[in-house]
Coordinates of C-alpha atoms and ligand atoms in Angstrom, one line a residue:
Chain E
M147 CA 11.9 -43.6 -75.0
E148 CA 9.9 -46.7 -75.9
I149 CA 11.4 -49.6 -77.6
K150 CA 9.4 -51.9 -79.8
T151 CA 9.7 -54.3 -82.8
I152 CA 7.8 -54.8 -85.9
T153 CA 8.3 -57.5 -88.5
S154 CA 9.5 -56.3 -91.8
A155 CA 6.4 -57.8 -93.5
N156 CA 4.1 -55.5 -91.5
I157 CA 6.2 -52.4 -92.3
P158 CA 4.2 -51.8 -95.7
V159 CA 0.9 -52.2 -93.6
F160 CA 2.2 -49.7 -91.1
F161 CA 2.9 -47.3 -93.9
N162 CA 0.1 -47.7 -95.7
N163 CA -2.2 -47.2 -92.5
L164 CA -0.3 -43.9 -91.9
V165 CA -1.7 -42.8 -95.5
K166 CA -5.0 -44.2 -95.0
S167 CA -5.2 -42.1 -91.8
G168 CA -5.4 -39.0 -94.0
K169 CA -2.0 -37.8 -93.5
V170 CA 0.1 -36.8 -96.2
V171 CA 3.3 -39.0 -96.2
V172 CA 6.3 -38.0 -97.6
A173 CA 8.9 -40.6 -98.5
P174 CA 12.2 -41.5 -100.6
V175 CA 11.2 -42.1 -104.3
L176 CA 13.5 -43.2 -107.0
K177 CA 13.1 -41.0 -110.1
K178 CA 13.9 -41.7 -113.6
S179 CA 17.0 -39.6 -113.4
G180 CA 18.4 -42.3 -110.9
K181 CA 18.1 -39.7 -108.2
V182 CA 16.1 -40.1 -104.9
F183 CA 13.8 -37.3 -103.8
F184 CA 11.3 -36.8 -101.1
E185 CA 7.9 -37.0 -102.4
S186 CA 4.3 -37.4 -101.2
V187 CA 3.3 -41.2 -101.8
Q188 CA 0.2 -43.2 -101.8
S189 CA 1.5 -46.7 -100.9
Y190 CA 4.8 -48.3 -99.8
D191 CA 5.4 -50.0 -103.1
Q192 CA 6.3 -46.4 -104.2
V193 CA 9.0 -46.0 -101.5
S194 CA 12.6 -46.6 -102.4
T195 CA 14.4 -48.7 -99.7
D196 CA 17.7 -49.0 -101.4
Y197 CA 19.4 -45.6 -101.3
I198 CA 22.2 -44.0 -99.2
Q199 CA 21.0 -40.4 -98.9
T200 CA 18.1 -38.4 -100.9
A201 CA 19.5 -35.8 -103.3
F202 CA 17.6 -33.0 -101.4
S203 CA 16.7 -33.1 -97.8
A204 CA 13.2 -33.0 -96.3
K205 CA 13.5 -29.5 -95.0
S206 CA 10.9 -28.2 -97.6
V207 CA 8.1 -29.9 -95.7
V208 CA 8.5 -27.2 -92.7
F209 CA 10.5 -24.6 -95.0
P210 CA 9.2 -24.7 -98.5
E211 CA 11.0 -23.6 -101.5
V212 CA 8.5 -20.9 -101.9
E213 CA 6.1 -20.1 -99.0
E214 CA 3.4 -17.6 -99.6
L215 CA 3.3 -15.4 -96.5
F216 CA 0.0 -13.6 -97.7
S217 CA -1.8 -12.5 -100.5
Y218 CA -3.7 -9.1 -101.0
T219 CA -6.4 -7.8 -103.2
K220 CA -7.6 -4.1 -103.6
K221 CA -11.3 -3.9 -102.7
E222 CA -13.9 -1.7 -104.5
D223 CA -13.5 0.9 -101.6
G224 CA -9.8 1.1 -102.4
D225 CA -8.7 -0.6 -99.1
F226 CA -6.9 -3.9 -99.1
E227 CA -7.8 -7.4 -98.4
F228 CA -4.9 -9.4 -96.8
R229 CA -5.3 -13.3 -96.7
N230 CA -3.1 -15.8 -95.0
D231 CA -4.8 -18.8 -94.8
M232 CA -2.4 -21.3 -93.0
S233 CA -5.4 -23.7 -91.9
N234 CA -5.1 -26.2 -94.7
V235 CA -1.3 -27.1 -94.0
P236 CA -1.8 -30.8 -93.7
E237 CA -0.7 -33.2 -90.9
T238 CA 2.4 -34.8 -92.5
V239 CA 4.6 -37.7 -91.8
I240 CA 8.2 -37.6 -93.5
W241 CA 9.2 -41.4 -93.7
G242 CA 12.7 -42.6 -94.4
L243 CA 14.8 -39.6 -93.4
R244 CA 18.3 -40.4 -92.1
P245 CA 19.5 -39.8 -88.6
C246 CA 21.5 -36.9 -89.8
D247 CA 18.3 -35.5 -91.3
S248 CA 16.2 -35.8 -88.4
S249 CA 19.1 -34.1 -86.3
A250 CA 18.9 -31.4 -88.8
F251 CA 15.4 -30.4 -87.7
N252 CA 16.8 -29.8 -84.3
Y253 CA 18.7 -27.2 -85.8
L254 CA 16.0 -26.0 -88.0
T255 CA 13.9 -25.7 -84.9
D256 CA 16.2 -23.5 -82.9
F257 CA 16.7 -21.4 -85.9
F258 CA 13.0 -20.6 -86.6
L259 CA 11.7 -20.6 -83.2
K260 CA 14.3 -19.5 -80.5
E261 CA 14.0 -16.0 -80.9
N262 CA 11.2 -14.3 -82.6
P263 CA 9.2 -17.5 -83.4
D264 CA 8.4 -18.0 -87.3
T265 CA 4.6 -18.9 -87.2
Y266 CA 4.8 -20.4 -90.6
F267 CA 7.5 -22.8 -89.5
K268 CA 6.0 -23.3 -86.1
L269 CA 2.6 -24.4 -87.4
R270 CA 4.3 -26.8 -90.2
K271 CA 6.6 -28.2 -87.7
E272 CA 3.7 -29.0 -85.2
R273 CA 2.0 -30.8 -88.0
T274 CA 5.0 -33.0 -88.9
T275 CA 6.0 -36.4 -87.7
L276 CA 9.5 -37.8 -88.2
I277 CA 9.8 -41.5 -88.8
S278 CA 13.4 -42.1 -89.5
V279 CA 15.4 -45.1 -90.8
S280 CA 18.9 -45.7 -89.6
C281 CA 21.7 -46.2 -92.2
A282 CA 22.8 -49.6 -93.0
K283 CA 25.1 -48.2 -96.1
A284 CA 27.2 -45.0 -96.1
D285 CA 29.3 -43.6 -98.9
A286 CA 32.6 -41.4 -99.1
A287 CA 30.7 -38.4 -98.7
C288 CA 29.0 -39.4 -95.3
F289 CA 30.6 -37.9 -92.3
C290 CA 28.0 -37.9 -89.5
T291 CA 30.5 -39.1 -86.9
S292 CA 32.8 -36.6 -87.4
V293 CA 30.2 -33.9 -86.3
G294 CA 29.0 -36.0 -83.3
L295 CA 26.2 -38.1 -84.9
N296 CA 26.1 -41.6 -86.0
P297 CA 24.0 -43.7 -88.5
G298 CA 21.7 -44.8 -85.7
N299 CA 21.2 -41.7 -83.6
V300 CA 17.6 -40.7 -82.5
T301 CA 18.1 -37.1 -82.1
G302 CA 15.4 -35.3 -83.6
S303 CA 13.2 -38.3 -84.9
D304 CA 9.6 -39.1 -83.3
I305 CA 10.4 -42.6 -84.3
L306 CA 13.6 -44.3 -85.5
L307 CA 13.5 -47.5 -87.3
T308 CA 16.4 -50.0 -87.8
A309 CA 16.1 -52.8 -90.0
M310 CA 17.5 -56.0 -88.3
G311 CA 16.9 -58.9 -91.0
D312 CA 13.2 -59.7 -90.7
S313 CA 12.5 -57.1 -88.2
Y314 CA 12.6 -53.6 -87.4
Y315 CA 13.9 -52.1 -84.2
V316 CA 11.6 -49.3 -83.2
E317 CA 12.6 -46.6 -81.2
I318 CA 9.9 -44.0 -80.1
S319 CA 10.9 -41.0 -78.8
T320 CA 8.0 -38.6 -78.4
E321 CA 4.3 -38.6 -77.8
K322 CA 3.9 -37.6 -81.5
G323 CA 5.5 -40.8 -82.4
K324 CA 3.4 -42.7 -80.0
S325 CA 0.4 -41.4 -81.3
V326 CA 0.9 -42.8 -84.9
I327 CA 2.0 -46.3 -83.7
D328 CA -0.5 -48.8 -84.6
T329 CA -0.4 -51.1 -81.4
A330 CA -1.4 -54.2 -83.0
L331 CA 1.6 -54.2 -85.3
F332 CA 4.0 -53.4 -82.7
T333 CA 5.5 -55.8 -79.9
D334 CA 7.5 -55.1 -76.9
S335 CA 11.2 -55.6 -78.1
T336 CA 13.4 -58.3 -76.7
E337 CA 16.2 -57.2 -78.8
K338 CA 19.6 -56.2 -77.2
S339 CA 21.4 -54.0 -79.6
K340 CA 20.8 -52.5 -83.2
E341 CA 24.6 -51.4 -83.6
E342 CA 25.5 -54.4 -85.9
F343 CA 22.9 -53.3 -88.2
L344 CA 24.3 -49.9 -88.7
A345 CA 26.7 -48.4 -91.3
K346 CA 30.3 -48.0 -90.5
V347 CA 31.1 -44.3 -90.9
E348 CA 34.7 -43.5 -90.7
T349 CA 35.5 -40.4 -88.9
K350 CA 37.1 -37.7 -91.2
F351 CA 38.0 -35.2 -88.6
S352 CA 37.8 -34.7 -84.7
M353 CA 35.4 -32.1 -83.7
D354 CA 37.4 -31.4 -80.5
E355 CA 40.2 -30.3 -82.6
I356 CA 38.0 -28.3 -85.2
R357 CA 36.0 -26.3 -82.6
E358 CA 39.4 -24.9 -81.4
R359 CA 41.0 -24.2 -84.6
I360 CA 37.8 -23.0 -86.4
Q361 CA 38.3 -19.9 -84.0
T362 CA 41.0 -18.4 -86.0
A363 CA 40.2 -20.0 -89.2
Y364 CA 38.9 -17.0 -90.7
D365 CA 42.1 -15.5 -91.6
S366 CA 43.4 -18.8 -92.9
A367 CA 45.5 -18.4 -96.3
E368 CA 43.7 -21.9 -97.3
W369 CA 40.5 -20.3 -98.3
K370 CA 41.3 -19.0 -101.6
H371 CA 42.9 -22.3 -102.7
E372 CA 40.2 -24.3 -101.3
S373 CA 37.4 -22.2 -102.9
M374 CA 39.1 -22.0 -106.3
G375 CA 36.7 -24.4 -107.9
C376 CA 33.5 -22.9 -106.3
L377 CA 31.2 -21.5 -109.2
G378 CA 28.8 -19.7 -106.9
C379 CA 25.6 -21.7 -107.4
G380 CA 22.7 -22.7 -105.0
A381 CA 23.2 -26.4 -105.2
C382 CA 24.8 -27.0 -101.7
A383 CA 22.5 -24.7 -99.9
F384 CA 19.4 -25.9 -101.5
S385 CA 20.2 -29.6 -101.0
C386 CA 21.5 -28.9 -97.4
P387 CA 19.0 -30.0 -94.5
T388 CA 20.3 -26.9 -92.3
C389 CA 20.8 -23.9 -94.8
T390 CA 18.0 -21.6 -94.1
C391 CA 18.7 -18.4 -96.1
F392 CA 15.8 -17.0 -97.7
D393 CA 14.7 -14.1 -99.5
I394 CA 11.4 -11.9 -99.6
Q395 CA 9.9 -11.5 -102.9
D396 CA 6.7 -9.6 -103.9
E397 CA 4.8 -10.9 -107.1
G398 CA 1.8 -9.1 -108.4
S399 CA 0.6 -5.5 -108.9
Q400 CA -1.1 -2.8 -107.4
E401 CA -4.2 -4.5 -107.6
S402 CA -3.5 -8.0 -106.2
G403 CA -0.5 -10.2 -105.7
K404 CA 1.6 -12.0 -102.9
R405 CA 4.3 -11.9 -100.7
L406 CA 6.8 -14.8 -101.0
R407 CA 9.5 -16.5 -98.8
C408 CA 11.9 -18.2 -101.1
W409 CA 15.2 -20.1 -100.7
D410 CA 18.3 -18.1 -101.1
A411 CA 21.9 -19.1 -100.8
C412 CA 25.0 -17.4 -99.4
G413 CA 27.0 -18.7 -102.5
F414 CA 25.2 -16.3 -104.6
G415 CA 27.0 -13.3 -105.5
Q416 CA 23.9 -11.2 -105.2
F417 CA 23.2 -12.4 -101.7
T418 CA 25.2 -9.8 -99.8
R419 CA 25.0 -7.2 -102.5
H420 CA 23.8 -3.7 -100.9
A421 CA 21.4 -1.4 -103.2
S422 CA 24.5 0.8 -103.4
G423 CA 26.3 -1.8 -105.3
H424 CA 28.7 -2.4 -102.5
N425 CA 29.2 -6.1 -101.7
P426 CA 30.7 -7.0 -98.5
K427 CA 31.3 -10.6 -99.7
S428 CA 32.7 -9.4 -103.1
N429 CA 34.2 -12.8 -103.9
Q430 CA 33.6 -16.4 -104.0
T431 CA 36.3 -17.3 -101.6
A432 CA 34.5 -15.1 -99.0
R433 CA 31.0 -16.7 -99.9
R434 CA 32.4 -20.1 -99.5
R435 CA 34.0 -19.0 -96.1
Q436 CA 30.9 -17.8 -95.0
R437 CA 28.9 -20.9 -95.7
L438 CA 31.5 -23.1 -93.9
M439 CA 32.0 -20.7 -90.8
H440 CA 28.4 -20.5 -90.5
K441 CA 28.1 -24.4 -90.2
F442 CA 31.1 -24.9 -87.9
K443 CA 31.3 -21.7 -85.6
Y444 CA 28.4 -19.2 -86.1
S445 CA 25.8 -21.6 -85.3
V446 CA 28.0 -23.0 -82.6
E447 CA 28.0 -19.4 -81.0
N448 CA 24.3 -18.6 -81.6
F449 CA 22.6 -21.8 -80.9
G450 CA 25.3 -24.1 -79.4
I451 CA 25.0 -26.6 -82.4
V452 CA 27.3 -27.6 -85.3
S453 CA 25.0 -26.9 -87.7
C454 CA 26.6 -29.5 -90.5
V455 CA 25.0 -32.8 -89.7
G456 CA 27.6 -34.6 -92.0
C457 CA 24.9 -35.9 -94.5
G458 CA 27.3 -35.3 -97.6
R459 CA 24.7 -33.9 -100.0
C460 CA 26.7 -30.6 -100.7
I461 CA 29.6 -33.0 -101.7
R462 CA 27.6 -35.2 -104.1
V463 CA 25.6 -32.3 -105.7
C464 CA 28.6 -29.9 -106.3
P465 CA 29.2 -29.5 -110.0
A466 CA 32.7 -28.7 -108.9
H467 CA 33.1 -31.4 -106.3
L468 CA 34.0 -29.3 -103.4
N469 CA 34.3 -31.4 -100.3
I470 CA 33.2 -29.6 -97.1
F471 CA 35.2 -31.8 -94.8
E472 CA 38.4 -31.4 -96.7
N473 CA 37.9 -27.7 -97.0
I474 CA 37.2 -27.8 -93.2
L475 CA 40.4 -29.8 -92.5
N476 CA 42.7 -27.8 -94.8
V477 CA 41.6 -24.3 -93.2
T478 CA 42.0 -25.6 -89.7
K479 CA 45.2 -27.3 -90.4
A480 CA 47.7 -26.6 -87.6
Chain J
M222 CA 50.2 -39.2 -116.3
K223 CA 53.7 -38.9 -115.8
L224 CA 54.3 -37.2 -119.2
L225 CA 51.6 -34.8 -118.5
Q226 CA 52.9 -33.9 -115.2
N227 CA 56.3 -33.5 -116.4
K228 CA 55.0 -31.0 -119.2
V229 CA 53.3 -28.9 -116.5
A230 CA 56.3 -28.8 -114.4
E231 CA 58.3 -27.7 -117.2
L232 CA 55.6 -24.8 -117.9
F233 CA 56.1 -23.8 -114.0
E234 CA 59.6 -23.7 -114.1
N235 CA 60.0 -21.8 -117.2
G236 CA 57.6 -19.2 -116.0
T237 CA 55.0 -19.8 -118.6
I238 CA 52.3 -20.3 -115.9
N239 CA 51.7 -19.9 -112.4
L240 CA 48.3 -21.6 -112.2
M241 CA 47.4 -25.0 -113.6
I242 CA 43.6 -25.8 -114.0
G243 CA 43.3 -29.8 -114.3
F244 CA 41.9 -32.8 -112.7
K245 CA 42.6 -34.7 -109.7
E246 CA 41.1 -38.0 -108.3
A247 CA 38.7 -37.3 -105.4
L248 CA 38.3 -39.4 -102.4
T249 CA 35.0 -40.7 -104.2
K250 CA 37.5 -41.8 -107.0
Q251 CA 36.1 -39.5 -109.6
P252 CA 38.0 -36.9 -111.4
V253 CA 37.5 -33.5 -110.2
P254 CA 38.7 -30.0 -111.0
C255 CA 42.1 -29.1 -109.3
F256 CA 43.9 -25.8 -109.1
I257 CA 47.8 -26.3 -109.0
E258 CA 49.6 -23.2 -107.6
K259 CA 52.8 -24.8 -106.5
A260 CA 55.3 -27.2 -108.2
S261 CA 54.5 -29.6 -105.1
E262 CA 50.9 -30.1 -106.1
I263 CA 51.7 -31.4 -109.7
E264 CA 51.7 -35.1 -109.0
Q265 CA 47.8 -34.9 -108.1
L266 CA 47.2 -34.2 -111.7
I267 CA 45.5 -37.0 -113.9
Y268 CA 43.7 -37.2 -117.2
T269 CA 41.1 -39.9 -118.2
K270 CA 38.3 -40.4 -120.3
D271 CA 36.0 -39.5 -117.5
C272 CA 37.4 -36.0 -117.0
K273 CA 34.1 -34.4 -118.1
N274 CA 34.1 -31.0 -116.5
N275 CA 34.3 -28.1 -118.7
L276 CA 37.2 -26.2 -117.1
S277 CA 36.9 -23.4 -119.4
V278 CA 34.3 -21.7 -117.1
Y279 CA 37.1 -21.1 -114.5
L280 CA 38.8 -18.5 -117.0
H281 CA 36.0 -16.1 -116.1
K282 CA 36.5 -16.4 -112.3
P283 CA 38.3 -13.3 -110.7
E284 CA 40.1 -15.3 -108.3
V285 CA 41.6 -17.3 -111.4
K286 CA 42.2 -14.2 -113.7
Q287 CA 44.2 -12.9 -110.8
A288 CA 47.1 -15.5 -111.4
G289 CA 47.8 -13.9 -114.8
K290 CA 49.2 -16.9 -116.6
I291 CA 47.0 -19.8 -116.5
G292 CA 47.4 -23.3 -117.8
I293 CA 44.2 -25.3 -118.7
L294 CA 44.0 -28.9 -119.2
A295 CA 41.2 -29.3 -122.0
N296 CA 39.0 -32.0 -123.2
I297 CA 37.4 -31.7 -126.5
A298 CA 34.4 -29.9 -125.2
T299 CA 36.6 -27.3 -123.3
L300 CA 38.6 -26.7 -126.4
R301 CA 35.5 -26.0 -128.3
A302 CA 34.4 -23.7 -125.4
L303 CA 37.8 -21.8 -125.7
V304 CA 37.4 -21.4 -129.5
Q305 CA 33.9 -19.9 -129.1
L306 CA 34.8 -17.6 -126.3
T307 CA 37.8 -16.3 -128.2
S308 CA 35.5 -15.6 -131.2
E309 CA 33.4 -13.6 -128.5
N310 CA 36.6 -11.7 -127.7
Q311 CA 36.8 -13.0 -124.3
F312 CA 40.3 -13.6 -122.6
W313 CA 41.8 -10.4 -123.5
D314 CA 43.0 -9.9 -119.9
I315 CA 44.9 -13.3 -119.5
E316 CA 47.6 -15.2 -120.8
K317 CA 46.6 -18.8 -121.1
T318 CA 48.4 -22.0 -122.1
V319 CA 45.9 -24.9 -123.4
L320 CA 46.9 -28.5 -123.0
T321 CA 45.2 -31.5 -123.9
V322 CA 45.8 -35.2 -124.3
N323 CA 44.8 -36.7 -127.3
D324 CA 43.5 -40.4 -128.3
K325 CA 47.2 -41.8 -128.5
E326 CA 47.7 -40.3 -124.9
E327 CA 50.1 -37.7 -126.1
V328 CA 50.2 -34.3 -124.5
I329 CA 49.7 -31.4 -126.7
V330 CA 50.6 -27.8 -125.6
F331 CA 49.1 -25.5 -128.1
S332 CA 51.3 -22.6 -129.0
D333 CA 48.4 -20.4 -130.0
M334 CA 44.5 -20.3 -130.5
E335 CA 44.8 -21.1 -134.3
E336 CA 46.4 -24.2 -133.2
V337 CA 43.6 -25.0 -131.0
E338 CA 41.1 -24.2 -134.0
A339 CA 42.8 -26.5 -136.2
Y340 CA 42.7 -29.4 -133.5
V341 CA 39.1 -28.9 -132.8
Q342 CA 38.2 -28.8 -136.7
A343 CA 40.0 -32.0 -137.1
N344 CA 38.4 -33.7 -134.2
F345 CA 35.1 -32.0 -134.1
P346 CA 32.5 -34.1 -132.0
E347 CA 29.3 -35.3 -132.9
F348 CA 26.1 -34.9 -131.1
S349 CA 25.8 -37.4 -128.3
E350 CA 23.7 -40.4 -129.3
E351 CA 22.0 -40.2 -125.9
D352 CA 21.0 -36.7 -126.5
L353 CA 19.7 -37.3 -130.2
K354 CA 17.8 -40.4 -128.9
L355 CA 15.9 -38.3 -126.3
L356 CA 15.5 -35.3 -128.8
D357 CA 14.2 -37.5 -131.5
Y358 CA 11.5 -39.0 -128.9
L359 CA 10.7 -35.3 -128.1
E360 CA 10.2 -34.5 -131.7
S361 CA 7.9 -37.6 -132.1
L362 CA 5.6 -35.8 -129.6
S363 CA 2.7 -33.7 -130.4
R364 CA 3.2 -30.0 -129.5
E365 CA 1.0 -30.3 -126.5
D366 CA 3.0 -33.2 -125.2
R367 CA 6.1 -31.7 -125.6
W368 CA 5.0 -28.5 -124.1
K369 CA 3.8 -30.9 -121.0
Y370 CA 7.1 -32.7 -120.9
W371 CA 9.0 -29.7 -120.5
T372 CA 6.6 -27.9 -118.2
E373 CA 6.8 -31.1 -115.9
Q374 CA 10.6 -30.9 -116.1
F375 CA 10.9 -27.3 -115.2
S376 CA 8.3 -27.2 -112.4
A377 CA 10.8 -29.2 -110.6
C378 CA 13.5 -26.6 -111.1
I379 CA 14.6 -25.0 -107.7
K380 CA 16.6 -22.3 -109.3
C381 CA 19.9 -23.1 -107.8
Y382 CA 21.3 -21.6 -111.1
A383 CA 24.1 -24.4 -111.1
C384 CA 23.2 -25.1 -114.9
R385 CA 24.0 -21.2 -115.4
A386 CA 27.4 -21.5 -112.9
V387 CA 29.0 -24.2 -114.9
C388 CA 28.2 -23.0 -118.4
P389 CA 31.2 -21.3 -120.0
M390 CA 29.1 -19.3 -122.3
C391 CA 27.1 -17.6 -119.3
Y392 CA 29.6 -15.1 -118.4
C393 CA 27.5 -11.9 -118.0
P394 CA 28.5 -10.2 -114.9
Q395 CA 24.9 -9.6 -114.2
C396 CA 22.4 -12.1 -115.5
T397 CA 19.0 -11.0 -116.7
V398 CA 17.2 -13.0 -113.7
E399 CA 19.2 -10.7 -111.3
C400 CA 17.7 -7.4 -112.7
N401 CA 15.0 -6.1 -110.4
Q402 CA 14.3 -2.8 -111.8
P403 CA 12.4 -4.2 -113.8
Q404 CA 12.0 -7.7 -112.5
W405 CA 12.1 -9.5 -115.9
I406 CA 11.7 -13.0 -114.5
K407 CA 10.3 -13.9 -111.4
T408 CA 12.7 -15.1 -108.6
S409 CA 10.4 -17.7 -106.8
A410 CA 11.0 -21.2 -108.0
Q411 CA 7.3 -21.8 -109.5
T412 CA 6.5 -23.2 -112.6
T413 CA 5.9 -19.6 -114.6
G414 CA 8.9 -18.2 -113.5
N415 CA 11.0 -21.3 -114.1
L416 CA 9.9 -21.6 -117.6
E417 CA 10.7 -17.9 -118.2
W418 CA 14.3 -18.7 -116.8
H419 CA 14.7 -21.5 -119.0
I420 CA 13.4 -19.8 -122.1
M421 CA 15.5 -16.9 -121.4
R422 CA 18.7 -19.1 -120.9
A423 CA 18.2 -21.2 -123.8
M424 CA 17.8 -18.1 -126.0
H425 CA 21.0 -16.4 -124.8
L426 CA 22.7 -19.5 -125.5
A427 CA 21.4 -20.2 -129.0
G428 CA 24.0 -20.9 -131.3
R429 CA 26.6 -20.1 -128.6
C430 CA 26.3 -23.4 -126.6
I431 CA 29.1 -25.9 -127.5
N432 CA 27.1 -29.0 -126.6
C433 CA 29.4 -29.9 -123.6
G434 CA 26.3 -31.1 -121.8
E435 CA 27.6 -29.9 -118.2
C436 CA 24.3 -28.0 -117.2
G437 CA 22.2 -31.1 -118.0
R438 CA 24.9 -33.5 -116.2
I439 CA 25.0 -31.4 -113.1
C440 CA 21.4 -30.2 -112.5
P441 CA 20.7 -31.7 -109.1
V442 CA 17.1 -32.3 -109.9
G443 CA 18.2 -34.3 -113.1
I444 CA 16.6 -32.1 -115.6
P445 CA 18.1 -32.6 -119.3
V446 CA 18.4 -28.8 -119.6
H447 CA 21.1 -29.0 -122.1
L448 CA 18.5 -30.4 -124.6
L449 CA 17.1 -27.2 -125.4
T450 CA 20.4 -25.5 -126.4
V451 CA 21.7 -28.6 -128.1
K452 CA 18.4 -28.7 -130.1
M453 CA 19.0 -25.1 -131.3
N454 CA 22.5 -26.0 -132.4
Q455 CA 21.0 -28.8 -134.5
D456 CA 18.3 -26.3 -136.0
L457 CA 20.9 -23.7 -136.3
F458 CA 23.2 -26.0 -138.5
K459 CA 20.3 -27.2 -140.6
E460 CA 19.0 -23.7 -141.4
F461 CA 22.2 -21.7 -141.5
G462 CA 25.3 -24.2 -141.7
T463 CA 26.9 -22.5 -138.6
K464 CA 28.6 -24.8 -135.7
S465 CA 29.3 -23.1 -132.4
G466 CA 33.0 -23.2 -131.1
F467 CA 34.3 -24.2 -134.7
A468 CA 35.9 -21.2 -135.7
L469 CA 37.8 -18.2 -134.2
K470 CA 36.3 -15.9 -136.6
G471 CA 32.7 -17.6 -136.4
D472 CA 29.8 -15.4 -136.2
Y473 CA 26.6 -17.0 -134.5
A474 CA 23.3 -16.8 -135.6
L475 CA 21.7 -14.3 -133.6
N476 CA 24.5 -11.9 -133.9
S477 CA 25.0 -11.8 -137.7
F478 CA 23.3 -9.7 -140.1
K479 CA 23.6 -10.6 -143.9
P480 CA 21.8 -8.4 -146.4
D481 CA 21.4 -11.5 -148.6
D482 CA 19.8 -13.7 -146.1
K483 CA 17.3 -15.9 -147.7
E484 CA 14.4 -14.6 -145.3
G485 CA 12.7 -11.9 -146.8
F486 CA 11.5 -10.0 -143.5
I487 CA 15.1 -9.3 -142.5
K488 CA 15.5 -6.7 -145.0
Ligands
SF4_167 S1 30.6 -25.4 -103.4 FE1 29.6 -26.3 -105.2 S2 27.5 -26.4 -104.9 FE2 28.4 -24.9 -103.6 S3 28.1 -22.9 -104.3 FE3 29.9 -23.5 -104.9 S4 29.8 -24.6 -107.0 FE4 27.8 -24.5 -106.1
SF4_168 S1 26.8 -28.5 -95.1 FE1 26.7 -30.4 -96.7 S2 27.2 -32.2 -95.3 FE2 26.7 -30.4 -93.9 S3 24.5 -30.7 -93.4 FE3 24.7 -29.4 -95.1 S4 24.7 -30.6 -96.8 FE4 25.1 -31.9 -95.3
SF4_169 S1 20.8 -26.7 -112.3 FE1 18.6 -27.6 -112.5 S2 17.5 -26.9 -110.6 FE2 19.4 -25.8 -110.8 S3 18.4 -23.8 -112.0 FE3 19.4 -25.4 -113.6 S4 17.6 -26.5 -114.2 FE4 17.1 -25.6 -112.2
SF4_170 S1 25.8 -27.5 -123.1 FE1 24.9 -26.4 -121.3 S2 27.0 -26.1 -120.0 FE2 27.5 -26.6 -122.1 S3 27.7 -24.7 -123.4 FE3 25.7 -25.8 -123.7 S4 24.3 -24.6 -122.3 FE4 26.5 -24.2 -121.6

């Protein structure tokens, strides 16, 4: 870990230099709808700095909504030509993601690379640099501190920036981070602590208690009541930085076409339906339970990580306003 | 609030309902749907002008239907939806009790759907001004620019189908987008497939949409998707004089046939 400092006035310079270096820079942008989304930008003027959290996470940089796995064309001799050209995946910087989101990248990496590494994710991840910005503000949906994270954690980031008045506290955690630092703009830090510049995020539950009680939560009678409002859309899963379910689709004809990997969601009724018509998760209660148990129990068993980072997106986006931490508290009630 | 809570308590006590769908205040302070199964939960119940959700969508949900006797707290859009859905022969399998709070803050418990119909007709909502403004603007564009507007909007759609999930009129157990033999509509969230999905959705709701605006309000991307169906309602009223969610015996344009139709091609 290297600690440096940069003046606030130099932040746009640093940013615009990243763009000039030829990298694709993805950053939060305020849209007409009033929501903030990650988007590829050309200059720092376009970047939104006054937002609590983006509507969607930045996972689409490494796990796009639609990933073309390969395409094919029938040749004259009747044989097929397959193409899978990933060489043009650009070097990308994600700017302004929150500490919870950068932590989410650790989970994504485990999920896609631990067993049977996924070549698409691997390549995209290798070409991605994460420059996060600590949270100075939080809202009622934020609960990073309940899942072992905090508004200033460096987990997952290559560089973490924390605004401290007229300068930024810069924590560089990786070689990749070092390689994008423009030495002329940064000086060695004399600051002591960034704590006072971080948002205060109240703890909604204690993970120690949950960890124990979630073991038997599957049978809780509360699931039905807690899931009553769930309408079975994909909004929570698609906005979530750690939801990774996908569906493989073929589009095209016998002559030519492509195979695509598309986002899918465990909340959809179709998700677990077998070809026979049988559906082991036949109702929304079972599907909602799956999503929460996956975050708090199954991913701990499989990867040793709680895969909810407490970003609160699913709470803000849910048309029925389901609240994941209230749900978790209620199904683990003693 | 107390009036409403007392009324609901009474309905539980005399066995009229065993599930109440209403609103409560969330931690975020906004009113959100709530499901009351026990008398002890009644005190969460609230009703304000900000209670926007169209709760009638829940009457399609198997877990809700299981309750059998259901109370529902309805804003005007929800009441309209109930009228429209009744005209489409839904709800034959549940007993429902409909409540609303009127402008004078009186709690009304409707004794049947005819009363709901009369209330809806007396309080029929206008198209929202905001919607009309945007529709006028779109109308003022050239065909090409309008197409560009919608192509841009829909290219951002991620196919989360939240617009479908919140819509009380989208109750097919299997939606056309879920048919894969043949695959009518591409599953991937890309411009062509997205446009196909939205055109299909709009056509299936033509004259049935009750203008609640939920689909546009909840779209996580911020696409004003409700404008398509609202626009069709406007046109249908102009051409055929039909209003969705207005009459229990209403017939909607795409589902009715009249031998004396003014269009010659129909004969
Ligand atoms: S919890 Fe909310 S966002 Fe998630 S599937 Fe259910 S209704 Fe959709
Ligand atoms: S489950 Fe919800 S709060 Fe947790 S990481 Fe996903 S979107 Fe964020
Ligand atoms: S709610 Fe919005 S993003 Fe989701 S499917 Fe509908 S239009 Fe697309
Ligand atoms: S406004 Fe949208 S959600 Fe409401 S009835 Fe019409 S299509 Fe359905």
